[in-house]
Coordinates of C-alpha atoms and ligand atoms in Angstrom, one line a residue:
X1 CA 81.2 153.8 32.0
X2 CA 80.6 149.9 30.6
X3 CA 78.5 147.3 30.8
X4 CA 76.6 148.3 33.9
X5 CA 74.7 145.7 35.8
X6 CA 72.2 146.2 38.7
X7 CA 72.4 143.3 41.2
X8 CA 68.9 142.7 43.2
X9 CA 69.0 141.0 46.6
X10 CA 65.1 140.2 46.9
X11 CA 64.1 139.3 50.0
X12 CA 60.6 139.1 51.8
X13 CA 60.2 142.0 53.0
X14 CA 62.9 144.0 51.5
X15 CA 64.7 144.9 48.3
X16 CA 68.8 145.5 48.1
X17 CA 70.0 146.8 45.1
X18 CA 73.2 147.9 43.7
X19 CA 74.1 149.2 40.1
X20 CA 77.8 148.0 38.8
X21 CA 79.9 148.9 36.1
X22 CA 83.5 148.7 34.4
X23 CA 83.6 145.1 35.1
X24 CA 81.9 145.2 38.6
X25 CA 84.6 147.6 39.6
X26 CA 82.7 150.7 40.1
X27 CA 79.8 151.5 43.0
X28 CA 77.4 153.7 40.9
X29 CA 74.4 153.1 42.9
X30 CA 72.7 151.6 45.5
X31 CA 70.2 151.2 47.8
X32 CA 67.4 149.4 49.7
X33 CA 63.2 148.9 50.0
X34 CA 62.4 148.3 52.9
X35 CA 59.4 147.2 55.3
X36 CA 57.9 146.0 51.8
X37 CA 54.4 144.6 52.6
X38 CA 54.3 147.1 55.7
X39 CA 52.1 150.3 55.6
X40 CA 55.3 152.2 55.9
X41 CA 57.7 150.9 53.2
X42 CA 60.1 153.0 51.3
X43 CA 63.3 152.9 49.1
X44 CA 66.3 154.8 49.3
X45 CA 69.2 155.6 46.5
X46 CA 72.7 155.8 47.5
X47 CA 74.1 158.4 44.7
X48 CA 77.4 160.4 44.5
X49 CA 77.5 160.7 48.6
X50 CA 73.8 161.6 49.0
X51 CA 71.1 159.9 50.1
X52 CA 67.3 159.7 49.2
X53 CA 64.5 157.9 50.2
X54 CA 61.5 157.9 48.6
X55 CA 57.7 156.6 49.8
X56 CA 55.9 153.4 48.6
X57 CA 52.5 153.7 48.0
X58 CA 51.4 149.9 47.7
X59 CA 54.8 148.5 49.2
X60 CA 55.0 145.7 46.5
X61 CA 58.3 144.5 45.4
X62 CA 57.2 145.3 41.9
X63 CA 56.8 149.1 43.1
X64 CA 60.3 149.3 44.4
X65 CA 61.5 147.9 41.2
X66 CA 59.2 150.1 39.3
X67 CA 61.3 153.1 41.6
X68 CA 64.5 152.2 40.2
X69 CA 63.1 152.2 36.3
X70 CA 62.5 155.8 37.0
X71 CA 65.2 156.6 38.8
X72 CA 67.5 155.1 36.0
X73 CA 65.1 157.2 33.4
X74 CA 66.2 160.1 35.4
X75 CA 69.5 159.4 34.8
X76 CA 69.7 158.5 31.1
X77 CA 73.3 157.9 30.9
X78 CA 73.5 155.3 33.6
X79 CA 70.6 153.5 31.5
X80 CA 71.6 153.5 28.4
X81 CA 75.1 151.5 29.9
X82 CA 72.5 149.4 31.5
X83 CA 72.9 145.5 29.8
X84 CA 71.6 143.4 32.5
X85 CA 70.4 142.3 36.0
X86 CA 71.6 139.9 38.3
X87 CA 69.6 138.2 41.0
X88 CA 71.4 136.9 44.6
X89 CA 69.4 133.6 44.8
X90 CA 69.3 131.8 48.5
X91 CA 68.5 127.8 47.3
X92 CA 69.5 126.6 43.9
X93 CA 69.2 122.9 45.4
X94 CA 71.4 120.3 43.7
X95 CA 69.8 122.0 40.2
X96 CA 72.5 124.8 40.2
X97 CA 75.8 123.9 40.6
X98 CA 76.9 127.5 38.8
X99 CA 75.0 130.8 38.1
X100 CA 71.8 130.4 35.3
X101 CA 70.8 132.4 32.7
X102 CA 67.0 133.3 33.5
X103 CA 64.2 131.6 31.4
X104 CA 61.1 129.8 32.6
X105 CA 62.9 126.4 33.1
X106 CA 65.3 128.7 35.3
X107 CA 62.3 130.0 37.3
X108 CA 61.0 126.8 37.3
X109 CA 64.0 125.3 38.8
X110 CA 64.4 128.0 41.6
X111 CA 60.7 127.5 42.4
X112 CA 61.0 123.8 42.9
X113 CA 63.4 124.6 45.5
X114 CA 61.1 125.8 47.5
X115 CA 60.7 123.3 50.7
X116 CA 64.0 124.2 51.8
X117 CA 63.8 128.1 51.8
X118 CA 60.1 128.7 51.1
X119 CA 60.0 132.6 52.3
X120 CA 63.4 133.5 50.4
X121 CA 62.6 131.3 47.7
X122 CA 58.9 133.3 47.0
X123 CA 60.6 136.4 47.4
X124 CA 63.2 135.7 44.7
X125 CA 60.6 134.6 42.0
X126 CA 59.1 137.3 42.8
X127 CA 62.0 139.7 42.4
X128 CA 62.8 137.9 39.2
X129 CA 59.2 138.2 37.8
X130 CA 59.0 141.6 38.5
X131 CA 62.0 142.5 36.9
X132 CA 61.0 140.7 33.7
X133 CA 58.1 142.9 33.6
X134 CA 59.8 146.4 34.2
X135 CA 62.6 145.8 32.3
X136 CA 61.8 143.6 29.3
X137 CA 64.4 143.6 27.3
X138 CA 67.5 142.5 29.4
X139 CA 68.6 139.6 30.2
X140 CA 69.0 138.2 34.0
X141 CA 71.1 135.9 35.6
X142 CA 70.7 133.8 39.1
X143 CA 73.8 133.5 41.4
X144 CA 73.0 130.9 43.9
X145 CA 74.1 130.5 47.8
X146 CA 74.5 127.3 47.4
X147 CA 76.2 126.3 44.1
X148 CA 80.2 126.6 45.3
X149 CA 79.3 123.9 47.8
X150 CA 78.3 121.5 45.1
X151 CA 81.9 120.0 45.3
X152 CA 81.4 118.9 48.5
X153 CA 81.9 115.0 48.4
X154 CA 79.0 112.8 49.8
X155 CA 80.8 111.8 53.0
X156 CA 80.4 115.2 53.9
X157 CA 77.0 116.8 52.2
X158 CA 75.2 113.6 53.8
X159 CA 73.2 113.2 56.8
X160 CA 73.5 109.9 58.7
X161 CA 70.1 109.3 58.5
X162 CA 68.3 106.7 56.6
X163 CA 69.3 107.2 52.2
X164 CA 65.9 107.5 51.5
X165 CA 65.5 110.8 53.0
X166 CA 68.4 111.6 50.7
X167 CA 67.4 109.8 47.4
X168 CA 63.7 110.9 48.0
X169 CA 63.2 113.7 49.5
X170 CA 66.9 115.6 48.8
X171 CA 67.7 115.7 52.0
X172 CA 71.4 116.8 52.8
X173 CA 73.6 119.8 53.5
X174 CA 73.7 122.4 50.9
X175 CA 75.4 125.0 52.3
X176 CA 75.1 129.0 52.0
X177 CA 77.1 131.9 51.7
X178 CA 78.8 130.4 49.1
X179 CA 79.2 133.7 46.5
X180 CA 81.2 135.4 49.5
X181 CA 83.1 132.2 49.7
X182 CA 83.8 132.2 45.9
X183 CA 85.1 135.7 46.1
X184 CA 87.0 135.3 48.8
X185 CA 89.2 132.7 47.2
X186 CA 89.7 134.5 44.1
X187 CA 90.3 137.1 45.9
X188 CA 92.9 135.5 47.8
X189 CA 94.5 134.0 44.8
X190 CA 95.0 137.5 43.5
X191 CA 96.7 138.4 47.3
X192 CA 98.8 135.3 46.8
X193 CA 98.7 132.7 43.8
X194 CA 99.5 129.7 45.6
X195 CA 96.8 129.3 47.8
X196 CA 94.9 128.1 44.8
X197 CA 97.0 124.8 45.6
X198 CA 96.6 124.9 49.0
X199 CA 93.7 124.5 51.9
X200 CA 92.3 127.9 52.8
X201 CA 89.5 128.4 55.8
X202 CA 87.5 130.8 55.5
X203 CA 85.4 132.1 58.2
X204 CA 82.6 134.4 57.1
X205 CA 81.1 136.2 59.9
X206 CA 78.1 138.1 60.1
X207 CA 74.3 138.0 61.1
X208 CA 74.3 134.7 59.6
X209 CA 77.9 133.1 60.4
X210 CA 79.3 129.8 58.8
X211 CA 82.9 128.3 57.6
X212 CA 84.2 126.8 54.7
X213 CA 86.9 124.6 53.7
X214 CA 88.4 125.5 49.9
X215 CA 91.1 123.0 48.9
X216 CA 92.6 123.6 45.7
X217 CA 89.9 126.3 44.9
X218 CA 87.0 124.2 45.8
X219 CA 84.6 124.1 48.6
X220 CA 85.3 120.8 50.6
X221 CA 83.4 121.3 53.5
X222 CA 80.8 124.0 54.8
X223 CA 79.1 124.6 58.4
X224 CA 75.6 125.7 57.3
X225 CA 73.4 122.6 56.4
X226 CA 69.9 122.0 54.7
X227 CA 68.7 125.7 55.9
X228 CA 71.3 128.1 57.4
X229 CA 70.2 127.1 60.9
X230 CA 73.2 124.5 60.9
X231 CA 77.0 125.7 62.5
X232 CA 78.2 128.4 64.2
X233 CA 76.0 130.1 66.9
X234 CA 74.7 133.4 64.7
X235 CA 73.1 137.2 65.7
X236 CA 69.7 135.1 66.3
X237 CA 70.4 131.5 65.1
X238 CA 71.6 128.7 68.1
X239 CA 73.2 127.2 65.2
X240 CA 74.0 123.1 65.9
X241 CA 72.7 121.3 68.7
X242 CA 71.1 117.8 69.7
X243 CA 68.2 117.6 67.4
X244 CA 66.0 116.0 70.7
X245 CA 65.7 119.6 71.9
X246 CA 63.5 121.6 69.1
X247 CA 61.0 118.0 70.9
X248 CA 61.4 119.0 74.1
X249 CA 61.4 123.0 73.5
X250 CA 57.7 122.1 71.8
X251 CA 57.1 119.9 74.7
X252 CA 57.5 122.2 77.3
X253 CA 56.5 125.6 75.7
X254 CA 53.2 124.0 74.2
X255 CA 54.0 125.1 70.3
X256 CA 54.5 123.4 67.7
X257 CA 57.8 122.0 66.2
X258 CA 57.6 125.0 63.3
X259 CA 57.4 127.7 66.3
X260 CA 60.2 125.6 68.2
X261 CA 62.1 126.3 65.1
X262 CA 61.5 129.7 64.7
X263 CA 62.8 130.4 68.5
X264 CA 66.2 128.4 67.1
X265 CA 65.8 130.9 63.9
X266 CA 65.0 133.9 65.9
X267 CA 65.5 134.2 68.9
X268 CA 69.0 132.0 69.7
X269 CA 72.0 132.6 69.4
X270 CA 73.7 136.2 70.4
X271 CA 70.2 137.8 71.2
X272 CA 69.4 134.3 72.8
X273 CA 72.5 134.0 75.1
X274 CA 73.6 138.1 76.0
X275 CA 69.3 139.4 76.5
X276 CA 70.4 141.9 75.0
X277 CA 71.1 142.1 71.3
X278 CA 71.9 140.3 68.4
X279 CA 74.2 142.8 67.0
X280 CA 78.3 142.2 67.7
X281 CA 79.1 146.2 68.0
X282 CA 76.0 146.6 70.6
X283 CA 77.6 143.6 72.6
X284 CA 81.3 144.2 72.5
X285 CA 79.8 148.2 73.7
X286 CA 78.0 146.6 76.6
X287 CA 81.1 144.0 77.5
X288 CA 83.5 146.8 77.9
X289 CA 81.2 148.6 80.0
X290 CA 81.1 145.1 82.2
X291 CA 77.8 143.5 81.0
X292 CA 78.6 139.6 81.8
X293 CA 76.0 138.2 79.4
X294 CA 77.2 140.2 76.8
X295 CA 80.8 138.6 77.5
X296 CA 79.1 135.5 77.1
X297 CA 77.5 135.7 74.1
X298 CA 80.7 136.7 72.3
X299 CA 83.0 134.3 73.9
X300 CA 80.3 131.4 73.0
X301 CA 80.1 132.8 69.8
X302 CA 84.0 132.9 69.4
X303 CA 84.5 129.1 70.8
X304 CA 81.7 127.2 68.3
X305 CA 83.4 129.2 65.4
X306 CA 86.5 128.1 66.4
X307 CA 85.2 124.5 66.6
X308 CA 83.5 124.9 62.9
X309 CA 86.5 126.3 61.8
X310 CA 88.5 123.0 62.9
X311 CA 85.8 120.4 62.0
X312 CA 85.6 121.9 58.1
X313 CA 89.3 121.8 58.2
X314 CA 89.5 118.2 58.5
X315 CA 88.9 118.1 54.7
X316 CA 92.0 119.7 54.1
X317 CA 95.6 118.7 53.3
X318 CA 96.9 121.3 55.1
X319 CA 95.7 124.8 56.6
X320 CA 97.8 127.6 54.7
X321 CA 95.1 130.3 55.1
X322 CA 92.6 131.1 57.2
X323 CA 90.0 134.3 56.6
X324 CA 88.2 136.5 57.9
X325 CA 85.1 137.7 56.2
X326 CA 82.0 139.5 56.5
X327 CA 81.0 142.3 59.1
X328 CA 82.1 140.8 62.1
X329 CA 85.3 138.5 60.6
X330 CA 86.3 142.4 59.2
X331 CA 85.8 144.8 62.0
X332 CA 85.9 142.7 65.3
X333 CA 89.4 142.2 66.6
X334 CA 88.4 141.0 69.8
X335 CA 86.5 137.8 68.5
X336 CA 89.6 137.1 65.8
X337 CA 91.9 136.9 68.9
X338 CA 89.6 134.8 70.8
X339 CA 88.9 132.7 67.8
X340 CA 92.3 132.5 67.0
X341 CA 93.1 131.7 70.7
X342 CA 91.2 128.9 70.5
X343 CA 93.0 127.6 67.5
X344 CA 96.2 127.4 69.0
X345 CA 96.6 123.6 68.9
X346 CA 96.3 123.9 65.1
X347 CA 99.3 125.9 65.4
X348 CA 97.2 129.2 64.5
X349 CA 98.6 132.2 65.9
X350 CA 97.1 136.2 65.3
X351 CA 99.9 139.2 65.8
X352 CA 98.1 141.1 68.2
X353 CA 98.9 144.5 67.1
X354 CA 97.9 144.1 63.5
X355 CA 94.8 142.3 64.5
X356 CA 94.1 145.6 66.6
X357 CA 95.3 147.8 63.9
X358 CA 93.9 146.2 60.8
X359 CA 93.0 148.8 58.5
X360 CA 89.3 149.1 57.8
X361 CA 88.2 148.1 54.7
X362 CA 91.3 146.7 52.8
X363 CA 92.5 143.1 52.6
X364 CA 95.4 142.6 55.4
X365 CA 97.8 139.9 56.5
X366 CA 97.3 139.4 60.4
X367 CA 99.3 135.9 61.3
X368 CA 101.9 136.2 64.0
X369 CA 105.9 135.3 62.2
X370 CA 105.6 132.0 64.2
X371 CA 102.0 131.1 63.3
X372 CA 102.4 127.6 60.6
X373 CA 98.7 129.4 59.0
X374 CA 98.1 132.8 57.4
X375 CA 95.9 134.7 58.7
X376 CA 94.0 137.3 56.7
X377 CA 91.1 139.6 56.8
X378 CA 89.4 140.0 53.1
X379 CA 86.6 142.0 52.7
X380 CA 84.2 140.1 51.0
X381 CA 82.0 141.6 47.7
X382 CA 79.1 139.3 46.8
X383 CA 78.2 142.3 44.6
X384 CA 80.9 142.0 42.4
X385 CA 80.7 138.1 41.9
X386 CA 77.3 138.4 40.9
X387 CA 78.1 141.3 38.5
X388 CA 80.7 139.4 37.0
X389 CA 78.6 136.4 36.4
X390 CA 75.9 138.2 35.2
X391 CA 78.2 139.6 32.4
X392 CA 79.8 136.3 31.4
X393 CA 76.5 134.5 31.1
X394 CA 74.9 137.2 28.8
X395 CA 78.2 137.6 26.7
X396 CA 78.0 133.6 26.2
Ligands
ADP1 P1 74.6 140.2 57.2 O1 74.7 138.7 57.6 O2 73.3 140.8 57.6 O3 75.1 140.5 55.8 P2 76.9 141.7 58.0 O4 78.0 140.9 57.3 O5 76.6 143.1 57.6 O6 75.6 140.9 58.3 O7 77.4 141.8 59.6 C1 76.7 142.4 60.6 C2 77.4 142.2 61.9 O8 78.7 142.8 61.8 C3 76.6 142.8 63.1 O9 76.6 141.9 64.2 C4 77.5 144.0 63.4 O10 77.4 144.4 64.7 C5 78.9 143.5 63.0 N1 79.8 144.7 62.9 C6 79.8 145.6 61.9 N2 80.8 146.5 62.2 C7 81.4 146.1 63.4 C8 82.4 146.7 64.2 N3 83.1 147.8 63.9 N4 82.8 146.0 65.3 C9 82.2 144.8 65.6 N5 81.1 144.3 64.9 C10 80.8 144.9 63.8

């Protein structure tokens, strides 16, 4: 075992955590806090098949970091390969345009970013702080969301909307999910080298949901915006619309604009549309067993991410590749066929029975002979990305 790294995913009320090594190649451990700030909170290790989840007394983030110190103490020769941590970072604003070695200014940096994501942003100071203080003596990177998407050209990271908003106030799209992305076209280049010459779309679909144009290995257009609320419809987010209704939504509820916004956050989207749920296997369970809103949901869900998937591709020379990512991109087959369905004027085309029969798990090539695109489905691994960073910044 080498140069093991443990990746923290600090969020507001929960802690994910993962420990790499051999080059990000091997699982060794993982696990999450959560309910953190709750009376109930705990943490749970992932280790060698078996699971254990332990109690935390004051729910802080610095007591589920605290855990994992002493789990790693109980396990001596996991820590001793132990040489560094990397953080998963939301907002790195148009400060980061690649991962950071931590240091104040870092910190700094991250916290001044803070208007645009203020509940992730606190969390991840947080995280970051509280890792400093448990474990001293190694060094810690930040992998930003946002940084593959600093490519993006101003024609398409700017909003319409009078420059001084922009120049003042850095107001603009930034984009998200952007470490998935990153892996995905490395990935991809590994599955086939010449799609680092050509335009890929990549469709990474999960609770949150957005696409991405890559030409020539860099990110020429994205769906998500200033916040992730921007794009495809999501599990709970409406995703775009006419900015006039979050007005008349605080109009004719009473609330404010902030709690108008938080029904777009929270309670849109799949939930929003299907009454039901904003989870893809609980609605795909209900549509088979006839549930029309349900049907809905999906099929809305299917049509705006064909339409992002079309509107970012308008970047692009050419489409060579389109992707499937993230938990629903990976294990739905009935929203790549309807997505794909949809993209049949851009000459897209699935093969039915390996869309149906895609193993789980493994990238897979899913395009019909005739289709002028490939279609795959890649697994993402933000993990590993962050892992890998992590090592190349402390090694520098
Ligand atoms: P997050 O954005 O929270 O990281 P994930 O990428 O884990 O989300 O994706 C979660 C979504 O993937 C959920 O809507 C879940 O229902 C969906 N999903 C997971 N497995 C399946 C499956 N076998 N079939 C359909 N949807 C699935």
């Amino acid at each position: 075992m080498t140069d093991s790294i443990l990746v923290i995913n600090c969020g507001s009320s929960s802690l994910k955590f993962a420990i790499l090594s051999n080059a990000g190649q091997t699982l060794i451990v993982e696990g999450i806090a959560e309910r953190l700030g709750s009376d109930d909170s705990s943490i749970s290790f992932k280790f060698e098949g078996q699971k254990t989840e332990i109690e935390l007394k004051d729910s802080s983030h610095k007591q589920a970091v605290t855990q994992i110190k002493y789990w790693l103490e109980k396990h001596p020769y996991i820590q001793k390969n132990l040489v560094g941590i990397g953080h998963r970072v939301v907002h790195g604003g148009e400060t980061f345009t690649q991962s950071a070695l931590i240091d104040q200014s870092v910190i700094q940096g991250i916290a001044d970013c803070s208007q645009f994501a203020p509940l992730h942003t606190a969390a991840h100071v947080t995280g970051i702080e509280v890792a400093l203080q448990i474990f001293p003596g190694l060094p810690q990177v930040a992998v930003f969301d946002t940084a593959f998407h600093q490519t993006l050209e101003p024609e398409q990271y700017l909003y319409p909307i009078p420059m001084a908003m922009y120049r003042d106030h850095h107001f603009r799209k930034y984009g998200f999910h952007g470490t998935s992305y990153r892996y995905i076209s490395q990935r991809l280049a590994e599955l086939d080298p010449k799609s680092q010459r050509q335009g890929v779309l990549v469709a990474h679909l999960g609770n949150g949901a957005s696409t991405c144009a890559i030409n020539k290995g860099k990110s020429s257009d994205t769906s998500m915006g200033i916040t992730p609320l921007e794009g495809l419809m999501m599990g709970t987010r409406c995703g775009s619309l006419d900015p006039s209704l979050t007005s008349f939504i605080s109009k004719a509820e009473h609330i404010s604009c902030d709690e108008a916004l938080d029904i777009l956050n929270k309670k849109s989207g799949l939930l929003g549309i299907s009454e039901l749920s904003n989870d893809c296997r609980t609605l795909e369970e209900a549509m088979v067993s006839g549930d029309s809103r349900a049907k809905l949901a999906l099929d809305m869900f299917a049509s705006r991410t064909a339409k992002y998937l079309a509107s970012v591709a308008t970047t692009l020379e050419s489409i060579d590749h389109l992707v499937f990512t993230g938990g629903i991109g990976e294990n739905s087959s009935y929203l790549r066929h309807v997505i794909c369905q949809h993209l049949k004027a851009l000459n897209i085309s699935i093969h039915e029975d390996k869309n149906n029969n895609a193993p789980r798990g493994i990238a897979s090539e899913i395009h019909a002979d005739h289709s002028n695109t490939k279609v795959w489905i890649i697994p993402t691994n933000e993990e590993l990305v962050i892992a890998l960073d992590t090592i190349s910044l402390i090694n520098h």
